[in-house]
XYZ file of C-alpha atoms in Angstrom:
659
model
C -38.705 33.677 42.338
C -39.121 31.112 45.151
C -42.362 31.790 47.010
C -40.956 32.297 50.492
C -42.546 34.287 53.293
C -40.352 36.479 55.449
C -41.966 36.954 58.840
C -41.544 39.993 61.066
C -38.197 40.237 62.833
C -40.093 41.341 65.940
C -41.339 37.797 66.437
C -37.823 36.420 66.786
C -39.010 32.930 67.774
C -41.541 32.701 64.979
C -40.835 30.239 62.152
C -39.130 31.901 59.188
C -38.537 31.023 55.532
C -41.972 29.485 55.227
C -42.575 27.981 51.797
C -45.104 25.554 50.401
C -44.343 23.561 47.243
C -46.802 21.311 45.435
C -45.135 17.999 44.644
C -44.676 17.213 40.937
C -47.540 15.222 39.376
C -47.129 11.738 37.961
C -47.916 13.022 34.459
C -48.502 16.302 32.662
C -52.200 15.455 32.414
C -52.375 15.557 36.230
C -50.735 18.994 36.530
C -54.018 20.707 37.449
C -55.323 17.868 39.623
C -55.135 18.133 43.440
C -51.559 17.502 44.566
C -49.818 16.973 47.915
C -48.006 20.056 49.219
C -44.676 19.939 51.069
C -44.255 22.575 53.773
C -40.895 23.921 54.968
C -39.752 26.449 57.556
C -36.772 27.044 59.813
C -36.641 24.713 62.786
C -34.647 25.771 65.909
C -31.604 23.917 64.582
C -29.736 21.887 65.760
C -32.497 20.924 68.212
C -35.242 18.592 66.924
C -38.120 20.476 65.346
C -41.185 20.897 67.572
C -44.477 19.871 65.907
C -46.758 22.691 64.773
C -50.321 22.894 63.587
C -51.092 23.356 59.875
C -54.368 24.824 58.675
C -56.053 25.077 55.264
C -58.111 28.096 54.302
C -61.770 27.304 53.604
C -63.513 30.502 52.548
C -63.171 32.937 55.472
C -62.326 30.226 58.007
C -59.471 27.770 58.583
C -59.544 23.969 58.902
C -56.878 21.930 60.698
C -54.888 19.470 58.572
C -52.509 18.256 61.302
C -51.060 19.308 64.643
C -47.879 17.222 64.270
C -46.091 18.869 61.328
C -42.314 19.275 61.232
C -40.249 20.732 58.316
C -40.826 18.652 55.203
C -44.383 17.650 56.211
C -46.504 16.656 53.209
C -50.232 17.375 53.055
C -52.994 15.293 51.513
C -53.758 16.288 47.885
C -54.950 19.906 47.741
C -56.577 21.784 44.834
C -54.735 24.553 42.983
C -55.140 27.878 44.763
C -55.099 26.388 48.268
C -53.639 28.570 51.021
C -51.959 27.348 54.192
C -50.717 28.703 57.500
C -49.011 27.236 60.543
C -49.703 27.868 64.225
C -47.187 27.595 67.042
C -46.957 29.046 70.545
C -46.827 32.572 69.084
C -50.029 32.143 67.111
C -50.777 31.865 63.377
C -48.330 32.733 60.632
C -49.204 34.823 57.613
C -50.836 33.018 54.689
C -48.305 30.827 52.867
C -48.720 30.887 49.065
C -48.150 27.551 47.323
C -45.839 27.098 44.327
C -47.797 24.964 41.846
C -45.566 25.297 38.781
C -42.543 23.204 37.885
C -39.109 24.724 37.354
C -36.762 23.240 34.748
C -35.106 20.878 37.238
C -38.428 19.665 38.678
C -39.823 19.139 35.187
C -36.786 17.071 34.188
C -36.887 15.018 37.401
C -40.622 14.369 36.949
C -40.347 13.394 33.282
C -37.136 11.343 33.509
C -36.837 10.050 37.115
C -33.527 8.548 38.123
C -31.538 10.622 35.628
C -29.548 13.810 36.180
C -32.010 16.727 35.962
C -29.247 19.253 35.157
C -26.146 19.454 32.987
C -23.396 21.078 35.063
C -21.935 19.172 38.013
C -20.061 21.813 39.995
C -19.217 20.099 43.295
C -19.083 16.519 44.598
C -19.065 15.130 48.161
C -18.270 11.381 48.095
C -20.055 9.117 50.608
C -17.855 6.038 50.886
C -18.620 3.137 48.587
C -22.291 4.047 48.162
C -22.036 7.054 45.872
C -21.854 10.827 46.223
C -23.815 14.011 46.771
C -23.556 16.175 43.640
C -24.273 19.911 43.279
C -25.809 20.810 39.910
C -25.576 24.438 38.837
C -28.910 24.131 37.057
C -30.605 21.036 38.480
C -30.536 21.145 42.277
C -28.804 18.507 44.399
C -28.671 14.775 43.681
C -27.514 11.749 45.607
C -25.899 9.449 43.062
C -26.088 5.685 43.543
C -22.817 4.131 42.404
C -24.224 0.627 42.099
C -27.220 1.398 39.870
C -26.339 4.676 38.079
C -29.491 6.281 39.479
C -30.023 9.518 41.372
C -32.282 10.785 44.133
C -33.225 14.388 43.372
C -33.383 17.319 45.800
C -34.754 20.568 44.437
C -37.154 23.349 45.365
C -39.949 20.792 45.922
C -37.710 19.036 48.469
C -37.091 22.251 50.405
C -33.963 23.785 48.885
C -34.093 27.598 48.581
C -33.043 27.475 44.910
C -32.604 25.015 42.053
C -29.078 26.390 41.520
C -26.753 24.480 43.835
C -23.126 25.603 43.813
C -21.608 23.564 46.638
C -22.194 20.568 48.900
C -20.405 19.213 51.982
C -21.129 16.193 54.181
C -20.651 16.075 57.944
C -21.700 12.649 59.211
C -25.447 12.362 58.593
C -25.703 16.106 57.978
C -25.560 17.568 54.450
C -24.714 21.231 53.866
C -26.078 22.672 50.614
C -24.868 25.998 49.176
C -27.253 27.583 46.677
C -27.751 30.867 44.868
C -30.339 31.827 47.513
C -28.668 30.733 50.738
C -27.304 27.827 52.751
C -29.536 24.870 53.648
C -28.963 21.947 55.984
C -30.493 18.513 55.366
C -31.046 16.241 58.362
C -33.467 13.393 58.993
C -34.436 13.379 55.336
C -35.623 17.004 55.165
C -34.328 20.551 54.854
C -34.359 21.820 58.429
C -33.156 25.388 58.071
C -32.001 28.054 55.601
C -29.513 30.886 56.188
C -29.414 33.796 53.742
C -29.410 37.379 55.084
C -27.339 36.251 58.086
C -24.472 35.347 55.713
C -22.029 37.775 54.141
C -23.974 37.067 50.951
C -26.722 34.540 50.171
C -24.935 33.435 46.975
C -22.999 30.534 48.544
C -20.075 29.321 46.404
C -18.066 26.836 48.511
C -18.546 24.832 51.717
C -16.453 22.801 54.132
C -17.179 21.134 57.446
C -15.684 23.017 60.409
C -13.363 20.958 62.685
C -15.410 21.954 65.757
C -18.767 21.336 64.104
C -20.860 23.488 61.824
C -19.483 24.756 58.536
C -17.227 27.197 56.760
C -19.411 29.085 54.265
C -17.716 30.852 51.358
C -19.930 33.240 49.418
C -19.747 35.887 46.723
C -18.788 38.460 49.355
C -16.792 36.678 52.013
C -16.221 33.787 54.409
C -18.412 32.966 57.428
C -18.296 30.398 60.199
C -21.645 28.804 61.006
C -21.428 27.333 64.503
C -23.469 24.485 65.967
C -25.584 27.019 67.850
C -26.723 28.363 64.428
C -24.807 31.624 64.877
C -22.963 33.107 61.905
C -19.594 34.827 62.414
C -17.960 36.700 59.490
C -14.231 36.096 59.034
C -13.180 37.463 55.636
C -14.864 39.942 53.326
C -16.051 41.482 51.109
C -14.432 39.631 48.190
C -15.369 36.279 46.635
C -14.344 32.955 48.142
C -13.349 30.430 45.460
C -12.249 27.410 47.466
C -11.986 25.739 50.853
C -9.345 23.019 50.995
C -7.788 20.690 53.553
C -4.045 20.104 53.201
C -2.084 16.902 53.764
C -1.418 17.990 57.376
C -5.160 18.653 57.939
C -4.584 22.392 57.836
C -7.431 24.275 56.156
C -6.957 26.853 53.424
C -9.254 29.352 51.763
C -8.927 30.695 48.224
C -9.792 34.333 48.905
C -7.951 37.352 47.483
C -5.054 34.992 46.857
C -4.644 32.366 49.576
C -5.363 32.530 53.309
C -4.959 30.100 56.198
C -7.662 29.009 58.609
C -8.930 29.379 61.270
C -7.444 32.893 61.682
C -7.668 33.844 58.019
C -4.097 35.118 57.720
C -2.893 35.875 54.142
C -0.211 33.557 52.760
C 2.920 35.402 51.713
C 3.791 35.377 48.036
C 0.279 34.877 46.611
C -1.107 38.012 44.978
C -4.660 38.961 46.043
C -5.495 39.231 42.325
C -5.124 35.452 41.893
C -8.231 33.266 42.220
C -7.229 30.000 43.905
C -9.704 27.174 43.176
C -7.862 24.292 44.891
C -4.500 23.352 46.371
C -2.200 20.325 46.648
C 0.226 19.980 49.569
C 1.589 16.514 48.760
C 5.230 17.607 48.526
C 6.672 19.053 51.764
C 7.925 22.596 51.374
C 5.672 23.572 48.483
C 2.013 24.157 47.650
C 0.485 23.765 44.195
C -2.329 26.220 43.427
C -5.068 25.706 40.822
C -5.997 29.077 39.272
C -8.423 30.195 36.556
C -5.936 32.337 34.595
C -2.434 30.920 35.142
C -3.035 27.188 35.323
C -1.158 25.535 38.210
C 1.308 27.664 40.179
C 3.915 26.492 42.693
C 4.453 28.319 46.000
C 7.797 27.579 47.633
C 9.364 29.639 50.438
C 7.084 32.591 49.663
C 7.913 32.630 45.950
C 5.258 31.866 43.335
C 6.306 30.350 39.993
C 4.640 28.636 37.014
C 4.185 24.854 37.290
C 1.863 23.806 34.418
C -0.392 25.812 32.121
C -3.242 24.392 29.988
C -4.320 26.142 26.810
C -7.372 27.689 28.521
C -5.377 28.765 31.579
C -8.151 27.543 33.905
C -7.724 24.677 36.392
C -10.602 24.252 38.850
C -9.682 21.217 40.985
C -6.735 19.033 41.960
C -6.657 15.488 43.335
C -3.676 13.219 43.954
C -3.605 9.440 43.753
C -0.153 7.971 44.228
C 2.470 9.821 42.159
C -0.064 11.393 39.783
C -1.847 14.708 40.175
C -5.228 14.914 38.421
C -6.393 18.360 37.294
C -9.930 19.397 36.286
C -9.333 21.716 33.339
C -11.551 24.043 31.352
C -11.709 22.848 27.760
C -9.563 19.733 28.260
C -11.371 17.508 30.782
C -9.099 15.792 33.312
C -5.328 15.860 32.839
C -2.964 13.556 34.739
C 0.399 15.120 35.647
C 3.613 13.427 36.769
C 5.504 16.363 38.148
C 4.761 19.249 35.777
C 4.492 16.872 32.790
C 1.096 15.775 31.409
C 1.036 11.994 30.942
C -2.646 11.395 30.092
C -5.800 13.320 29.161
C -9.433 12.268 29.538
C -11.830 14.430 27.549
C -14.618 13.917 25.036
C -12.615 11.405 22.903
C -12.149 9.268 26.029
C -15.843 9.390 26.987
C -16.178 12.472 29.186
C -19.598 14.027 28.377
C -18.237 17.596 28.065
C -14.870 19.249 27.363
C -14.711 21.215 30.633
C -14.265 19.579 34.043
C -15.123 21.483 37.231
C -14.373 18.908 39.931
C -12.189 15.840 40.376
C -12.114 14.059 43.741
C -11.288 10.585 44.978
C -14.265 8.500 46.044
C -13.926 4.740 46.380
C -10.209 4.050 46.821
C -8.319 4.532 43.566
C -11.343 5.896 41.709
C -12.195 9.482 40.780
C -15.496 11.310 40.669
C -15.528 13.887 37.864
C -17.983 16.768 37.651
C -18.155 18.378 34.222
C -20.260 20.710 32.112
C -22.015 17.552 30.894
C -22.811 15.883 34.202
C -21.279 13.288 36.539
C -18.728 10.564 35.762
C -16.816 7.928 37.710
C -13.315 7.157 36.473
C -10.906 4.246 37.049
C -7.420 5.702 36.327
C -5.755 2.296 36.451
C -7.528 0.968 33.349
C -8.928 4.180 31.859
C -12.564 3.116 32.262
C -15.054 5.988 32.565
C -18.788 5.694 33.316
C -21.149 8.680 33.102
C -24.540 8.985 34.763
C -27.479 9.248 32.327
C -28.738 12.796 31.787
C -32.342 13.768 31.102
C -33.156 14.251 27.380
C -34.094 17.870 28.151
C -32.256 18.748 31.374
C -32.169 22.083 33.076
C -29.393 24.092 31.453
C -30.395 23.321 27.873
C -32.432 25.840 25.871
C -36.039 25.049 24.949
C -37.209 26.957 21.858
C -40.672 25.525 21.190
C -43.221 23.138 22.704
C -45.934 20.957 21.217
C -48.192 19.781 24.024
C -50.948 17.176 24.135
C -52.995 15.870 27.047
C -50.539 13.277 28.320
C -47.243 14.812 27.261
C -45.224 17.240 25.183
C -42.428 17.520 22.656
C -39.673 19.989 23.514
C -37.606 21.501 20.708
C -34.008 22.152 21.801
C -30.672 22.999 20.141
C -29.800 19.292 20.432
C -33.000 17.896 18.923
C -36.387 16.810 20.284
C -37.223 15.441 23.721
C -40.516 13.725 24.532
C -42.299 13.965 27.878
C -44.849 11.210 28.272
C -45.833 8.650 25.632
C -45.142 9.964 22.138
C -47.742 8.897 19.524
C -46.377 5.970 17.527
C -46.606 7.846 14.210
C -44.192 10.506 15.526
C -41.564 8.401 17.316
C -39.022 8.593 14.502
C -38.899 12.367 14.997
C -36.725 11.861 18.086
C -33.870 10.883 15.765
C -33.848 14.258 13.991
C -30.751 16.412 14.605
C -30.799 19.775 16.317
C -31.053 22.632 16.476
C -34.853 22.667 16.264
C -36.632 26.009 15.848
C -40.226 24.816 16.034
C -42.382 21.693 16.174
C -45.983 21.804 14.867
C -48.882 19.498 14.003
C -50.721 19.658 10.663
C -54.074 18.340 9.376
C -55.646 17.458 12.723
C -52.584 15.678 14.011
C -51.988 13.431 11.010
C -48.505 14.795 10.377
C -45.790 16.611 12.271
C -43.523 19.400 11.039
C -40.111 19.766 12.684
C -38.368 22.960 11.573
C -34.647 23.585 11.890
C -32.695 26.617 10.671
C -31.934 25.087 7.249
C -34.270 22.090 6.916
C -37.862 21.154 7.646
C -38.900 17.557 8.231
C -42.407 16.192 7.754
C -43.182 13.158 9.890
C -46.213 11.055 9.029
C -47.017 7.347 9.237
C -43.516 6.685 10.616
C -41.969 8.231 7.517
C -39.462 11.098 7.589
C -39.267 13.548 4.659
C -36.675 16.334 4.527
C -37.232 19.626 2.701
C -34.305 22.071 2.401
C -35.217 25.652 3.302
C -34.241 28.546 1.010
C -33.622 30.719 4.084
C -32.556 30.457 7.697
C -35.797 29.884 9.598
C -36.557 31.721 12.829
C -40.348 31.200 13.090
C -42.929 28.738 11.768
C -46.710 28.286 11.713
C -49.240 25.928 10.127
C -52.017 27.759 8.284
C -54.484 26.538 5.671
C -52.956 23.073 5.767
C -49.543 24.487 4.810
C -46.321 25.169 6.709
C -45.194 28.810 6.681
C -41.629 29.727 7.651
C -40.418 33.177 8.664
C -36.864 34.452 8.475
C -34.820 37.637 8.427
C -35.459 38.024 4.693
C -39.164 37.287 4.493
C -41.915 34.678 4.543
C -41.967 31.318 2.733
C -44.610 28.600 2.442
C -44.491 24.922 1.632
C -46.160 24.154 -1.693
C -47.871 20.782 -1.302
C -47.979 20.212 -5.052
C -44.376 21.055 -5.782
C -43.256 19.650 -2.412
C -40.863 22.510 -1.832
C -40.771 25.928 -0.169
C -41.587 28.972 -2.268
C -41.257 32.693 -1.396
C -44.299 34.899 -0.807
C -44.663 38.590 -1.613
C -43.789 39.352 2.009
C -40.063 40.145 2.001
C -39.664 41.922 5.372
C -37.895 40.448 8.454
C -40.281 38.240 10.446
C -40.245 38.869 14.215
C -43.368 36.872 15.114
C -45.793 34.595 13.316
C -49.227 33.250 14.293
C -52.538 32.076 12.864
C -55.440 34.320 13.813
C -58.926 35.584 13.157
C -60.256 36.040 9.670
C -58.500 32.911 8.439
C -55.262 34.812 7.970
C -51.640 34.501 8.963
C -50.364 37.362 11.114
C -46.788 38.639 10.943
C -44.888 41.106 13.105
C -42.140 42.794 11.142
C -40.076 45.654 12.537
C -42.451 48.561 13.144
C -45.430 46.884 11.464
C -48.107 44.242 11.884
C -49.350 42.592 8.694
C -51.753 39.813 7.769
C -51.175 37.374 4.912
C -53.811 35.302 3.068
C -53.280 31.866 1.543
C -52.008 33.368 -1.708
C -49.354 35.353 0.132
C -51.017 38.756 -0.354
C -50.591 41.011 2.696
C -52.419 43.829 4.475
C -50.574 46.412 6.554
C -51.897 47.522 9.981
C -50.128 50.816 10.509
C -51.848 51.802 13.768
C -50.268 48.934 15.649
C -47.082 50.917 16.129
C -43.796 49.151 16.749
C -44.735 45.484 17.195
C -42.297 43.305 19.162
C -44.651 40.340 19.076
C -48.284 39.408 19.502
C -50.792 36.842 20.689
C -53.924 35.913 18.781
C -57.389 35.021 20.068
C -60.783 34.729 18.396
C -61.446 38.471 18.464
C -58.168 39.905 17.306
C -54.577 40.531 18.264
C -52.836 41.532 21.462
C -49.767 43.409 20.224
C -46.687 43.696 22.458
C -44.965 47.075 22.057
C -42.072 48.831 23.857
C -44.609 50.693 26.039
C -47.045 47.915 26.925
C -49.852 46.117 25.132
C -52.363 47.097 22.442
C -55.587 45.518 21.230
C -55.758 45.427 17.415
C -59.114 45.080 15.633
C -58.499 42.999 12.486
C -61.470 44.527 10.629
C -61.020 48.248 11.264
C -57.279 48.195 11.813
C -57.684 50.320 14.945
C -55.258 49.768 17.842
C -56.125 50.623 21.445
C -53.768 50.577 24.472
C -54.642 48.069 27.195
C -54.771 50.114 30.459
C -53.590 47.315 32.765
C -50.338 47.074 30.781
C -49.678 50.764 30.181
C -45.917 51.523 30.299
C -45.196 47.930 31.366
C -42.245 46.189 29.715
C -43.307 42.771 28.440
C -41.015 39.937 27.413
C -43.595 37.769 25.672
C -47.333 37.224 25.143
C -49.262 34.074 24.172
C -52.798 32.722 23.796
C -53.993 29.136 23.941
C -55.947 26.519 25.803
C -59.158 24.599 25.098
C -61.453 26.428 22.628
C -64.123 27.078 25.266
C -61.582 28.299 27.839
C -58.949 29.981 25.696
C -56.776 32.377 27.693
C -54.087 34.934 26.920
C -51.012 35.452 29.108
C -48.193 38.011 29.294
C -44.775 37.728 30.951
C -43.388 41.029 32.217
C -39.779 42.097 32.715
C -40.024 41.242 36.439
C -40.753 37.629 35.373
C -44.350 37.771 36.543
C -47.085 36.036 34.576
C -50.190 38.194 34.049
C -53.575 37.591 32.504
C -54.662 39.582 29.477
C -56.505 42.005 29.522
C -56.912 42.702 33.271
C -53.238 42.251 34.251
C -54.083 39.909 37.147
C -51.005 38.028 38.339
C -50.899 34.238 38.084
C -49.599 32.994 41.419
C -47.775 29.768 42.148
C -45.058 30.183 39.499
C -41.541 28.802 40.062
C -38.408 30.940 40.068
C -38.200 31.881 36.387
C -34.844 33.679 36.618
C -33.139 30.263 36.554
C -34.182 29.969 32.884
C -31.751 32.717 31.872
C -32.777 34.756 28.833
C -36.452 34.167 28.011
C -36.940 32.594 24.570
C -40.732 32.608 24.500
C -44.091 31.925 26.114
C -46.626 29.325 24.975
C -50.067 28.192 26.145
C -50.711 24.657 24.891
C -54.134 23.226 23.923
C -54.620 21.951 27.484
C -54.138 25.450 28.947
C -50.732 24.739 30.459
C -48.372 27.715 30.407
C -44.824 27.073 29.194
C -42.079 29.631 29.825
C -39.140 28.875 27.530
C -35.605 30.028 28.244
C -31.968 29.551 27.325
C -31.523 27.231 30.332
C -34.695 25.162 30.207
C -38.477 25.397 30.407
C -40.855 25.986 33.305
C -44.411 24.677 33.367
C -47.291 26.443 35.122
C -50.876 25.216 35.479
C -53.502 27.854 34.673
C -55.960 27.915 37.614
C -58.831 29.274 35.539
């Protein structure tokens, strides 16, 4: 969760929404080095922000860093664990914790600058001939440069309240940004203010500039008007707002419980409140075309609603007209051009669109269309059918990360689409990037001389720029290197690679494998259903019955930390005794992991509230990014450098361990 500080409502003039974000490092090796920290808070918008004093905690005292800070101020490099506060006319603020970790979008932007850090382009605000502002559902906000196919990234580190951006609108030099955690306004190159609790709901879905200044803000629970004096006035509620549109006659419309007109919010006769209207077209006098998510395009004429055009999916999310043609952004079909109710052309994956579903289509430079899809951003020339898509990061936010192999300067990320390298990949492993996904695990063998890349049905060995494929006799779910051999776990047991036969052979262990790790005593440890077992190099196993129901485990030099439904246990590999760990009693854990340099090896747990905790004392690790954006958690890893990786269905987050 974003590390924001909510100050007392009694001090109404005090700065609110204070947050401090360490800027991404230049490389993974510099993650734990001192880094500049960007500081944000709410300025008295729309007035210029008054400078404040910023102080750094030094033991029990405070040292001034500047007395001229405004929102977006960046400090000199500060060490991990630094604490800040600001002072204004009302006195000092509370201590502001610093976010040191990188969320999936920040990690992608750091590793692949200039490319889209997220997959799903949900909303687009063109800016003349220069380019467009683009809202990414999983990668923050970007400003796309039309001339050079590059992007400038805005995320949590640049002051946004969340990396999930649902909507964007431009009003002169002012940019309105609707996120899953509130509305932000960007002016003078920085986020100046955030609105959340003042809105009908902080989950902002659509935005539009208000004719008298300020913005219309459509959220999950209603429509608000944000005036230029920063006051919020509710207009419609409590249902979801799906669209804000301007008609041919400059009249404004809102897709809310059917269709309503603005500024009064009156319902439009003939449109059922059960219909979700995502966009409208008012090109033809006397009728309105409505884009809906269940009935395709409907026509409203004289208060009567009738079918106009229906795609196979039933969902149309945006409409744009150029000349006689109406262009529709369609789920599962890309962009469809209609002449009247008749489709005359389709642009989907066969025509170069990066994904089958389009969410936005809007005219930018005259005669050209911006397209936002589930695969990113594209610019389309309807006249000649040319389509150009912006490059997307190899491992963008929104794509699952299942395993990580980290080294000092970089890392390999295993994803459903293959491998992605952060930093300079050793020459002997570069061919691995050509391997197809999905990838279950990536591991080094024999002191880094070879690499194993494990998929569900095949394992590849990469050494000396040579790729060797070995079919698997089972569908792999886990893998580990032990005794110089690759071991693969599956739902029907454990298999190992026989270096002499150069193939995988079954072991005596024929139970479902739920976790797999190399541990003390020179043995391989396996979690299987209600049991923990160890396996020697021959495949013979020992059962540890006292461990109880094992959901997973982490291994250090002294034994095993076993994750159970009721907390954490410490398992002695010699005696077989299991002891509950008091700090984790009755605490639901999602994952546990051990790793780091041999002399500083640490063990970490992730609880159900998405908090990282040290094992065994349960101390929280502060400075983590908002982990909920990762979706379902796939795992937790601590690499040999001590960096903590949280892996999820929508990306990976990276956290330095301030040991």
